[in-house]
Short mmCIF file of C-alpha atoms in Angstrom, two decimals:
data_model
loop_
_atom_site.label_atom_id
_atom_site.label_comp_id
_atom_site.label_asym_id
_atom_site.label_seq_id
_atom_site.Cartn_x
_atom_site.Cartn_y
_atom_site.Cartn_z
CA MET A 643 0.00 0.00 0.00
CA GLU A 644 0.99 3.56 -0.35
CA ASP A 645 3.52 4.86 2.08
CA THR A 646 2.63 7.49 4.63
CA LYS A 647 4.79 8.76 7.42
CA PRO A 648 3.84 10.11 10.84
CA PHE A 649 2.81 12.61 11.96
CA TYR A 650 -0.53 13.33 10.39
CA ASP A 651 -2.74 16.38 10.21
CA PHE A 652 -5.88 15.71 8.23
CA SER A 653 -7.47 19.13 8.24
CA ILE A 654 -5.82 22.16 6.69
CA PRO A 655 -8.58 24.42 5.32
CA TYR A 656 -7.92 25.51 1.76
CA ASN A 657 -7.02 29.14 1.29
CA LYS A 658 -7.10 30.93 -2.05
CA ASN A 659 -4.22 33.11 -0.99
CA ALA A 660 -1.13 31.15 -1.95
CA THR A 661 1.17 32.88 0.52
CA VAL A 662 -1.02 31.98 3.50
CA ILE A 663 -1.24 28.31 2.68
CA ARG A 664 2.46 28.19 1.85
CA ALA A 665 3.26 29.68 5.25
CA ILE A 666 1.06 27.07 6.93
CA LEU A 667 2.71 24.23 5.02
CA ASN A 668 6.19 25.52 5.86
CA GLU A 669 5.27 25.63 9.51
CA LEU A 670 3.92 22.08 9.31
CA VAL A 671 7.21 20.89 7.87
CA GLU A 672 9.06 22.72 10.61
CA LEU A 673 6.96 21.08 13.32
CA GLY A 674 7.55 17.61 11.97
CA TYR A 675 4.33 16.62 10.20
CA LYS A 676 4.74 14.40 7.17
CA THR A 677 1.24 13.66 5.89
CA ILE A 678 -1.44 16.32 5.66
CA ALA A 679 -4.80 16.79 3.98
CA ILE A 680 -6.13 19.95 2.39
CA GLU A 681 -9.75 20.41 3.38
CA GLN A 682 -12.57 21.65 1.21
CA SER A 683 -16.15 22.19 2.36
CA PHE A 684 -19.38 21.57 0.52
CA ASP A 685 -22.84 22.39 1.83
CA HIS A 686 -25.28 19.81 0.52
CA SER A 687 -28.36 21.22 2.23
CA LYS A 688 -28.30 24.48 0.26
CA LYS A 689 -28.48 22.80 -3.12
CA ASP A 690 -31.91 21.98 -4.57
CA ALA A 691 -32.45 18.44 -5.62
CA VAL A 692 -33.53 19.49 -9.12
CA LYS A 693 -30.68 18.09 -11.11
CA ARG A 694 -30.99 14.47 -10.21
CA GLY A 695 -28.29 12.15 -11.33
CA SER A 696 -25.98 14.92 -12.37
CA GLU A 697 -22.78 15.87 -10.67
CA MET A 698 -23.31 17.62 -7.38
CA PHE A 699 -19.98 17.67 -5.69
CA PRO A 700 -17.26 20.07 -6.68
CA GLU A 701 -13.99 19.19 -8.31
CA PRO A 702 -11.00 19.09 -6.02
CA TYR A 703 -8.85 22.17 -6.08
CA ASN A 704 -5.80 22.08 -8.23
CA ILE A 705 -2.86 21.84 -5.87
CA GLU A 706 -0.29 20.36 -8.22
CA ASN A 707 2.10 23.26 -7.72
CA LEU A 708 1.96 22.83 -3.93
CA ARG A 709 2.52 19.10 -4.33
CA ASN A 710 5.56 19.73 -6.48
CA GLU A 711 6.93 22.33 -4.13
CA PHE A 712 6.74 20.11 -1.05
CA LYS A 713 7.53 16.95 -2.95
CA ASP A 714 9.82 15.14 -0.53
CA LYS A 715 8.80 16.97 2.62
CA LEU A 716 5.04 16.48 2.77
CA LYS A 717 2.51 14.09 1.36
CA ILE A 718 -0.53 16.17 0.54
CA LEU A 719 -3.94 14.51 0.38
CA GLN A 720 -7.29 16.03 -0.40
CA ARG A 721 -10.38 15.86 1.69
CA LEU A 722 -14.00 16.91 1.26
CA ASN A 723 -16.27 17.99 4.09
CA ILE A 724 -19.93 17.37 3.33
CA LEU A 725 -22.36 19.40 5.40
CA TYR A 726 -25.84 17.90 5.26
CA VAL A 727 -29.18 17.70 7.04
CA ASP A 728 -30.86 14.50 5.84
CA ALA A 729 -30.22 11.12 4.31
CA ASN A 730 -30.74 12.33 0.71
CA VAL A 731 -27.04 12.89 0.49
CA SER A 732 -26.25 9.20 0.19
CA HIS A 733 -27.93 8.96 -3.21
CA ALA A 734 -26.00 11.93 -4.51
CA MET A 735 -22.82 10.41 -3.17
CA SER A 736 -23.38 7.07 -4.82
CA VAL A 737 -23.67 8.55 -8.32
CA SER A 738 -20.92 11.11 -7.98
CA LEU A 739 -17.71 10.71 -9.90
CA ASN A 740 -15.92 13.69 -8.44
CA LEU A 741 -16.07 12.17 -5.00
CA ARG A 742 -13.55 9.54 -6.01
CA LYS A 743 -10.95 12.16 -6.67
CA PHE A 744 -10.77 12.99 -2.99
CA ASN A 745 -8.61 10.92 -0.69
CA LEU A 746 -10.76 11.42 2.38
CA ILE A 747 -14.43 12.16 2.84
CA ALA A 748 -15.79 13.65 6.03
CA GLY A 749 -19.41 14.06 7.07
CA GLN A 750 -20.49 17.08 9.04
CA PRO A 751 -24.09 16.48 10.14
CA LYS A 752 -26.28 19.42 11.10
CA THR A 753 -29.21 17.66 12.75
CA ASP A 754 -29.66 14.74 15.11
CA ALA A 755 -31.13 12.54 12.39
CA ALA A 756 -28.20 13.33 10.15
CA LEU A 757 -25.78 12.51 12.92
CA THR A 758 -27.33 9.08 13.41
CA HIS A 759 -27.29 8.50 9.67
CA CYS A 760 -23.69 9.64 9.56
CA CYS A 761 -22.70 7.08 12.17
CA THR A 762 -24.67 4.16 10.73
CA THR A 763 -24.75 4.32 6.94
CA PHE A 764 -22.68 7.25 5.71
CA ASN A 765 -20.18 6.18 3.08
CA GLY A 766 -17.24 8.22 4.32
CA ASP A 767 -14.33 8.03 6.71
CA ILE A 768 -14.50 10.87 9.22
CA ILE A 769 -17.28 12.30 11.36
CA THR A 770 -16.58 15.88 12.21
CA PHE A 771 -18.59 18.71 13.73
CA ASP A 772 -18.85 22.43 13.41
CA PRO A 773 -16.93 24.11 16.22
CA VAL A 774 -18.66 27.46 15.75
CA ALA A 775 -22.24 26.17 16.00
CA GLY A 776 -21.68 24.87 19.50
CA SER A 777 -22.25 21.51 21.06
CA LYS A 778 -25.95 20.92 20.59
CA LEU A 779 -25.27 17.72 18.72
CA LEU A 780 -24.10 14.99 21.02
CA VAL A 781 -23.80 11.50 19.68
CA ASN A 782 -25.65 8.75 21.53
CA ARG A 783 -24.12 5.55 22.70
CA LYS A 784 -25.64 3.15 20.23
CA SER A 785 -24.78 5.00 17.05
CA LEU A 786 -21.32 5.74 18.35
CA GLN A 787 -20.66 2.07 18.82
CA VAL A 788 -21.98 1.29 15.37
CA ALA A 789 -19.63 3.91 13.98
CA VAL A 790 -16.68 2.45 15.85
CA ARG A 791 -17.49 -1.00 14.55
CA ARG A 792 -17.66 0.32 11.00
CA GLY A 793 -14.25 1.89 11.44
CA MET A 794 -15.33 5.50 11.16
CA PHE A 795 -13.20 8.04 12.96
CA PHE A 796 -14.32 11.00 15.01
CA GLU A 797 -12.37 14.16 14.55
CA ILE A 798 -11.45 16.74 17.15
CA LYS A 799 -10.05 20.02 15.86
CA TYR A 800 -7.81 21.86 18.23
CA ALA A 801 -7.24 25.20 16.49
CA PRO A 802 -10.68 26.65 17.36
CA ALA A 803 -10.04 25.57 20.95
CA ILE A 804 -6.89 27.65 21.01
CA ALA A 805 -8.46 30.70 19.43
CA ASP A 806 -11.61 31.15 21.50
CA SER A 807 -12.63 30.16 25.02
CA ASN A 808 -16.29 29.43 24.14
CA ASN A 809 -15.21 27.03 21.43
CA ARG A 810 -12.77 25.51 23.87
CA LYS A 811 -15.57 24.70 26.28
CA ASP A 812 -17.69 23.17 23.52
CA MET A 813 -14.77 21.17 22.22
CA ILE A 814 -14.02 19.76 25.65
CA LYS A 815 -17.69 18.93 26.10
CA VAL A 816 -17.87 17.03 22.83
CA ALA A 817 -14.62 15.21 23.51
CA GLN A 818 -15.68 14.24 27.01
CA ASN A 819 -18.94 12.98 25.54
CA TYR A 820 -16.97 10.61 23.32
CA CYS A 821 -15.11 9.56 26.43
CA THR A 822 -18.19 8.76 28.51
CA LYS A 823 -20.16 7.10 25.72
CA GLY A 824 -17.50 5.07 23.99
CA LYS A 825 -14.25 5.15 25.95
CA SER A 826 -12.75 7.56 23.40
CA LYS A 827 -12.32 4.91 20.75
CA ASN A 828 -11.50 5.91 17.19
CA ILE A 829 -10.63 9.55 17.76
CA ILE A 830 -8.16 11.53 15.72
CA PHE A 831 -6.83 15.02 16.30
CA SER A 832 -6.41 17.51 13.53
CA SER A 833 -5.71 21.19 13.42
CA GLY A 834 -8.17 23.10 11.22
CA ALA A 835 -5.82 26.04 11.55
CA LEU A 836 -6.48 29.17 9.52
CA HIS A 837 -3.14 30.70 10.39
CA GLU A 838 0.25 29.15 11.01
CA PHE A 839 0.30 30.57 14.51
CA GLN A 840 -2.54 28.25 15.51
CA LEU A 841 -0.57 25.15 14.64
CA ARG A 842 1.09 23.16 17.41
CA GLY A 843 3.73 20.49 17.41
CA PRO A 844 2.66 16.83 17.41
CA TYR A 845 3.73 16.20 20.99
CA ASP A 846 1.88 19.28 22.18
CA VAL A 847 -1.24 17.96 20.51
CA ALA A 848 -0.74 14.59 22.15
CA ASN A 849 -0.56 16.37 25.50
CA LEU A 850 -3.90 18.03 24.79
CA ALA A 851 -5.43 14.56 25.09
CA TYR A 852 -5.40 15.05 28.84
CA ILE A 853 -8.08 17.73 28.77
CA PHE A 854 -10.07 15.90 26.11
CA GLY A 855 -10.41 12.85 28.35
CA LEU A 856 -8.17 10.51 26.40
CA SER A 857 -5.35 8.50 27.91
CA ALA A 858 -1.78 9.36 26.98
CA ASP A 859 -1.56 6.35 24.73
CA GLN A 860 -4.76 7.19 22.90
CA GLY A 861 -3.59 10.76 22.51
CA LYS A 862 -0.39 9.67 20.86
CA ASN A 863 -2.22 7.28 18.57
CA ALA A 864 -4.70 10.00 17.63
CA ILE A 865 -2.06 11.79 15.59
CA ASP A 866 -0.13 8.75 14.49
CA ARG A 867 -1.47 5.23 14.15
CA PHE A 868 -5.19 5.86 13.92
CA CYS A 869 -4.58 8.31 11.10
CA ARG A 870 -2.72 5.63 9.19
CA GLN A 871 -5.63 3.26 9.75
CA LEU A 872 -7.98 5.94 8.54
CA PHE A 873 -5.93 6.52 5.43
CA LEU A 874 -5.90 2.80 4.61
CA ARG A 875 -9.64 2.61 5.13
CA ALA A 876 -10.20 5.56 2.83
CA GLU A 877 -8.02 4.02 0.15
CA SER A 878 -9.92 0.76 0.35
CA ARG A 879 -13.21 2.63 -0.02
CA ARG A 880 -11.88 4.42 -3.07
CA LEU A 881 -10.44 1.39 -4.80
CA GLY A 882 -12.81 -1.37 -3.75
CA LYS A 883 -11.57 -4.75 -2.61
CA THR A 884 -7.93 -4.75 -3.52
CA ILE A 885 -5.15 -7.22 -3.00
CA MET A 886 -2.43 -5.17 -4.64
CA PHE A 887 -2.21 -2.21 -6.92
CA VAL A 888 0.34 -1.16 -9.46
CA LYS A 889 1.22 2.42 -10.05
CA GLY A 890 2.99 3.53 -13.21
CA LYS A 891 5.98 5.74 -12.70
CA GLY A 892 6.58 7.05 -16.20
CA PRO A 893 4.28 7.50 -19.19
CA ILE A 894 2.28 4.35 -19.80
CA VAL A 895 3.02 2.51 -23.01
CA TYR A 896 0.35 0.10 -24.13
CA SER A 897 2.00 -2.55 -26.21
CA ASP A 898 0.59 -5.45 -28.20
CA SER A 899 0.09 -8.75 -26.48
CA SER A 900 2.63 -10.41 -28.81
CA ASP A 901 5.66 -8.53 -27.48
CA GLU A 902 4.43 -8.11 -23.98
CA GLY A 903 7.09 -7.55 -21.36
CA GLU A 904 9.66 -6.44 -23.94
CA ASP A 905 9.47 -2.68 -23.86
CA ASP A 906 7.05 -2.08 -21.04
CA ASP A 907 7.56 0.80 -18.68
CA VAL A 908 6.53 -1.23 -15.68
CA GLN A 909 9.39 -3.15 -14.22
CA MET A 910 9.51 -6.92 -14.48
CA ASP A 911 9.29 -7.72 -10.80
CA GLU A 912 6.26 -5.51 -10.48
CA ILE A 913 4.34 -7.14 -13.27
CA GLU A 914 5.10 -10.69 -12.33
CA PRO A 915 2.37 -11.21 -9.74
CA ILE A 916 -0.26 -10.23 -12.31
CA ILE A 917 0.77 -13.05 -14.59
CA THR A 918 0.93 -15.61 -11.87
CA GLU A 919 -2.40 -14.69 -10.35
CA PRO A 920 -4.86 -14.28 -13.18
CA ALA A 921 -7.82 -15.07 -10.94
CA THR A 922 -7.52 -11.83 -9.02
CA GLU A 923 -7.00 -9.66 -12.04
CA ASP A 924 -10.42 -8.05 -11.91
CA GLU A 925 -9.69 -6.80 -8.44
CA GLN A 926 -6.48 -5.08 -9.28
CA GLU A 927 -6.16 -1.43 -9.95
CA ILE A 928 -3.68 -0.95 -12.73
CA GLU A 929 -4.18 2.76 -13.06
CA ASN A 930 -4.62 4.49 -9.76
CA TYR A 931 -5.07 7.99 -11.06
CA GLN A 932 -7.88 7.41 -13.51
CA PRO A 933 -10.86 6.70 -11.32
CA ASN A 934 -13.24 7.88 -14.05
CA LYS A 935 -12.21 5.22 -16.50
CA LYS A 936 -12.40 2.57 -13.88
CA ARG A 937 -15.84 3.66 -12.89
CA LEU A 938 -17.05 3.41 -16.46
CA LYS A 939 -15.68 -0.05 -16.68
CA VAL A 940 -17.69 -1.08 -13.69
CA LEU A 941 -20.86 0.41 -15.11
CA GLU A 942 -20.59 -1.60 -18.27
CA MET B 892 16.74 7.03 46.31
CA VAL B 893 14.54 9.72 44.87
CA ARG B 894 12.36 11.30 47.52
CA ILE B 895 10.68 14.00 45.47
CA LYS B 896 9.89 13.23 41.89
CA ASN B 897 10.15 16.15 39.54
CA ARG B 898 9.58 16.59 35.86
CA TYR B 899 11.57 18.96 33.71
CA ILE B 900 9.89 20.21 30.56
CA ALA B 901 12.04 21.82 27.90
CA VAL B 902 10.05 24.27 25.82
CA GLN B 903 10.81 26.57 22.95
CA ILE B 904 9.05 29.91 22.70
CA VAL B 905 7.99 30.80 19.17
CA PRO B 906 6.94 34.44 18.85
CA TYR B 907 4.25 35.58 16.42
CA THR B 908 6.64 37.88 14.59
CA PRO B 909 10.20 36.60 14.41
CA THR B 910 12.43 38.68 16.66
CA GLN B 911 16.03 38.48 17.73
CA THR B 912 15.71 38.45 21.46
CA LEU B 913 12.84 38.15 23.86
CA ARG B 914 12.81 40.11 27.06
CA PHE B 915 11.79 37.35 29.40
CA SER B 916 12.92 36.77 32.89
CA ASP B 917 12.23 33.66 34.91
CA GLN B 918 9.68 35.60 36.94
CA THR B 919 7.53 36.76 34.02
CA LEU B 920 7.47 33.26 32.60
CA THR B 921 6.54 31.70 35.93
CA LYS B 922 3.83 34.28 36.46
CA CYS B 923 2.38 33.72 33.00
CA LEU B 924 2.35 29.95 33.38
CA LEU B 925 0.74 29.99 36.81
CA GLN B 926 -1.85 32.48 35.63
CA ASN B 927 -2.76 30.14 32.81
CA VAL B 928 -2.93 27.17 35.16
CA LYS B 929 -5.38 29.15 37.25
CA LYS B 930 -7.37 30.07 34.17
CA TYR B 931 -7.77 26.51 32.96
CA TYR B 932 -7.75 24.42 36.13
CA GLY B 933 -8.84 26.88 38.77
CA VAL B 934 -7.66 26.99 42.34
CA TYR B 935 -7.22 23.24 42.59
CA GLY B 936 -4.62 23.11 39.84
CA LEU B 937 -2.79 26.09 41.23
CA GLY B 938 -2.64 24.60 44.69
CA LEU B 939 -1.34 21.33 43.32
CA LEU B 940 1.35 22.92 41.21
CA GLU B 941 2.52 26.00 43.03
CA HIS B 942 4.77 24.10 45.36
CA GLY B 943 7.83 23.02 43.46
CA PHE B 944 7.00 24.96 40.32
CA ARG B 945 9.93 26.88 38.95
CA VAL B 946 11.42 28.03 35.68
CA LYS B 947 14.93 26.71 36.00
CA TYR B 948 16.48 28.05 32.87
CA CYS B 949 15.48 30.69 30.38
CA ASN B 950 17.59 31.70 27.43
CA GLU B 951 16.57 34.90 25.71
CA ARG B 952 18.66 34.31 22.62
CA THR B 953 17.81 30.73 21.78
CA LYS B 954 14.31 31.16 23.29
CA ILE B 955 14.49 27.90 25.17
CA ALA B 956 13.31 27.45 28.73
CA ILE B 957 13.19 24.58 31.20
CA ILE B 958 10.22 24.32 33.54
CA ARG B 959 10.32 22.24 36.67
CA CYS B 960 7.16 20.90 38.24
CA LEU B 961 6.10 18.06 40.45
CA HIS B 962 5.64 14.70 38.84
CA ARG B 963 2.02 14.58 40.00
CA GLY B 964 1.11 17.82 38.29
CA GLN B 965 2.92 17.46 35.01
CA HIS B 966 -0.25 16.80 33.04
CA PHE B 967 -1.66 20.08 34.20
CA VAL B 968 1.30 21.93 32.76
CA SER B 969 1.85 19.96 29.58
CA SER B 970 -1.82 19.97 28.56
CA MET B 971 -2.18 23.71 28.95
CA LEU B 972 1.02 24.72 27.16
CA PRO B 973 -0.53 24.42 23.67
CA LEU B 974 -3.43 26.66 24.67
CA ILE B 975 -1.28 29.67 25.57
CA THR B 976 -1.05 32.43 22.99
CA LEU B 977 0.12 35.35 25.09
CA ILE B 978 3.26 35.47 27.22
CA GLY B 979 3.61 38.68 29.15
CA GLU B 980 2.78 41.24 26.50
CA VAL B 981 4.11 39.28 23.54
CA ARG B 982 2.06 37.05 21.29
CA ALA B 983 3.90 33.77 21.30
CA LYS B 984 3.33 30.07 21.51
CA PHE B 985 5.09 27.26 23.31
CA ARG B 986 6.51 24.25 21.60
CA THR B 987 7.30 21.29 23.82
CA LEU B 988 10.66 19.82 22.97
CA TYR B 989 11.26 17.24 25.65
CA THR B 990 10.06 16.01 29.02
CA GLY B 991 12.63 14.48 31.29
CA ALA B 992 13.09 13.42 34.88
CA THR B 993 16.44 15.09 35.44
CA ILE B 994 17.76 18.43 34.35
CA ILE B 995 20.89 16.80 32.93
CA GLN B 996 18.84 14.83 30.42
CA CYS B 997 17.04 18.01 29.43
CA ASN B 998 20.35 19.74 28.92
CA LYS B 999 21.63 16.89 26.78
CA PHE B 1000 18.55 17.01 24.62
CA ILE B 1001 18.76 20.77 24.13
CA ILE B 1002 22.37 20.56 23.01
CA LYS B 1003 21.45 17.81 20.56
CA HIS B 1004 18.50 19.79 19.29
CA GLN B 1005 20.53 22.95 18.71
CA ARG B 1006 23.20 20.96 16.94
CA GLN B 1007 20.65 19.40 14.62
CA PHE B 1008 19.18 22.81 13.91
CA LEU B 1009 22.60 24.17 13.04
CA ASP B 1010 23.39 21.24 10.78
CA ARG B 1011 20.16 21.78 8.91
CA MET B 1012 20.82 25.46 8.50
CA MET B 1013 24.34 24.78 7.22
CA GLY B 1014 23.10 22.16 4.80
CA GLN B 1015 20.80 24.60 3.07
CA ILE B 1016 23.51 27.13 2.33
CA GLU B 1017 25.35 26.90 -0.95
CA SER B 1018 28.04 29.54 -1.22
CA ALA B 1019 31.03 29.77 1.09
CA LYS B 1020 30.54 33.44 1.79
CA GLU B 1021 27.04 32.90 3.08
CA ARG B 1022 28.30 30.10 5.26
CA GLN B 1023 30.83 32.39 6.84
CA ASP B 1024 28.14 34.98 7.24
CA ILE B 1025 25.83 32.57 9.07
CA PHE B 1026 28.71 31.34 11.17
CA LYS B 1027 29.25 34.89 12.32
CA ARG B 1028 25.55 35.26 13.02
CA VAL B 1029 25.50 32.06 15.05
CA MET B 1030 28.36 33.33 17.16
CA GLU B 1031 26.35 36.46 17.85
CA PHE B 1032 23.10 34.52 18.39
CA ASP B 1033 21.43 36.44 15.59
CA LEU B 1034 18.96 33.80 14.43
CA ASP B 1035 15.31 34.33 13.79
CA ARG B 1036 14.25 31.12 15.44
#
């Protein structure tokens, strides 16, 4: 599977101003983060359900230049936050093609019903909440346990807690609720920082676990191991059941079957398992970065 | 045998706007930290920590400080350090470098950390003149971090 290195920060809000986001990324490198995700929000409840079947979700932002700039320092993923009020969103999600271009998908429910839906059937990876709206939404025990069993992760953002004391109280309340209802299982920390001054080092964040009701061990895992688990889960959702996947390094040359293996770009040791295991061929993802094509293949 | 268990926390102070030196004394730092303990944990936290709490070392140039507190109360200190945004009158944040049980270990770590930092700085420089320039600056502690 794809390599990711600790530490992780899965929520950096996208900023149009290139200098701001560059400053944030530089600070992240300085603090010792290796894998981050650029966050993008989408409010599903505002859209009318007129255009059924058509594309609803936005394209991911183009961050190729950032990726190139921080090539060997940071691994940059992309993440979509979906704000929604009812279960209609799941239909829109199932037909969407753009959604596959994102590495991570987070649900941000606005009502109690949506929160329960988010825990039980939502086809995403992270359950997050709006720090500004307050802590009216508290998850109940049953749906929390369902969510834990499904491998969803709850997110706690610490930057709003640093900026404002009201938010801090709400954040502690929500985090302690996770603690009382489900022993703080499956919790990750992320920043959500709008400015580089709000970022903190990974060990500082792990120390914050104390006020959020997590044990020291859980706090450390919340920025390290659980994030890796989350990433793997997200990849498996994107690719389907996968045993292995092959990623082309250079331009892909499609050659005839007669002289196969002669002038292929893929190296020999990489292609060997495909030949020896023809039974699992339909489950393999040859081209990772063309989810559209793959999708069409499935639809046929 | 150790009768009183202490914890030494090495922190780095990162100001909002990069400056050469910070005008901090041990007293201002202690006062700021205890004030914040009171703000977040109330009288209970303050009572638990105040005995044995001391800023042992504070370097204005390298912006590194060592805080001593009782072993029992270390969570109170370490969990509130990330929440601080104002030290004295300066907007700054803390960055925890190391937590140790003796001050010697803290000292060792700080030396190692500064050495690593210097190596990284030197590695980025290409021309010889700039290297000499930065060497001079290091000797005068004129670094922005």
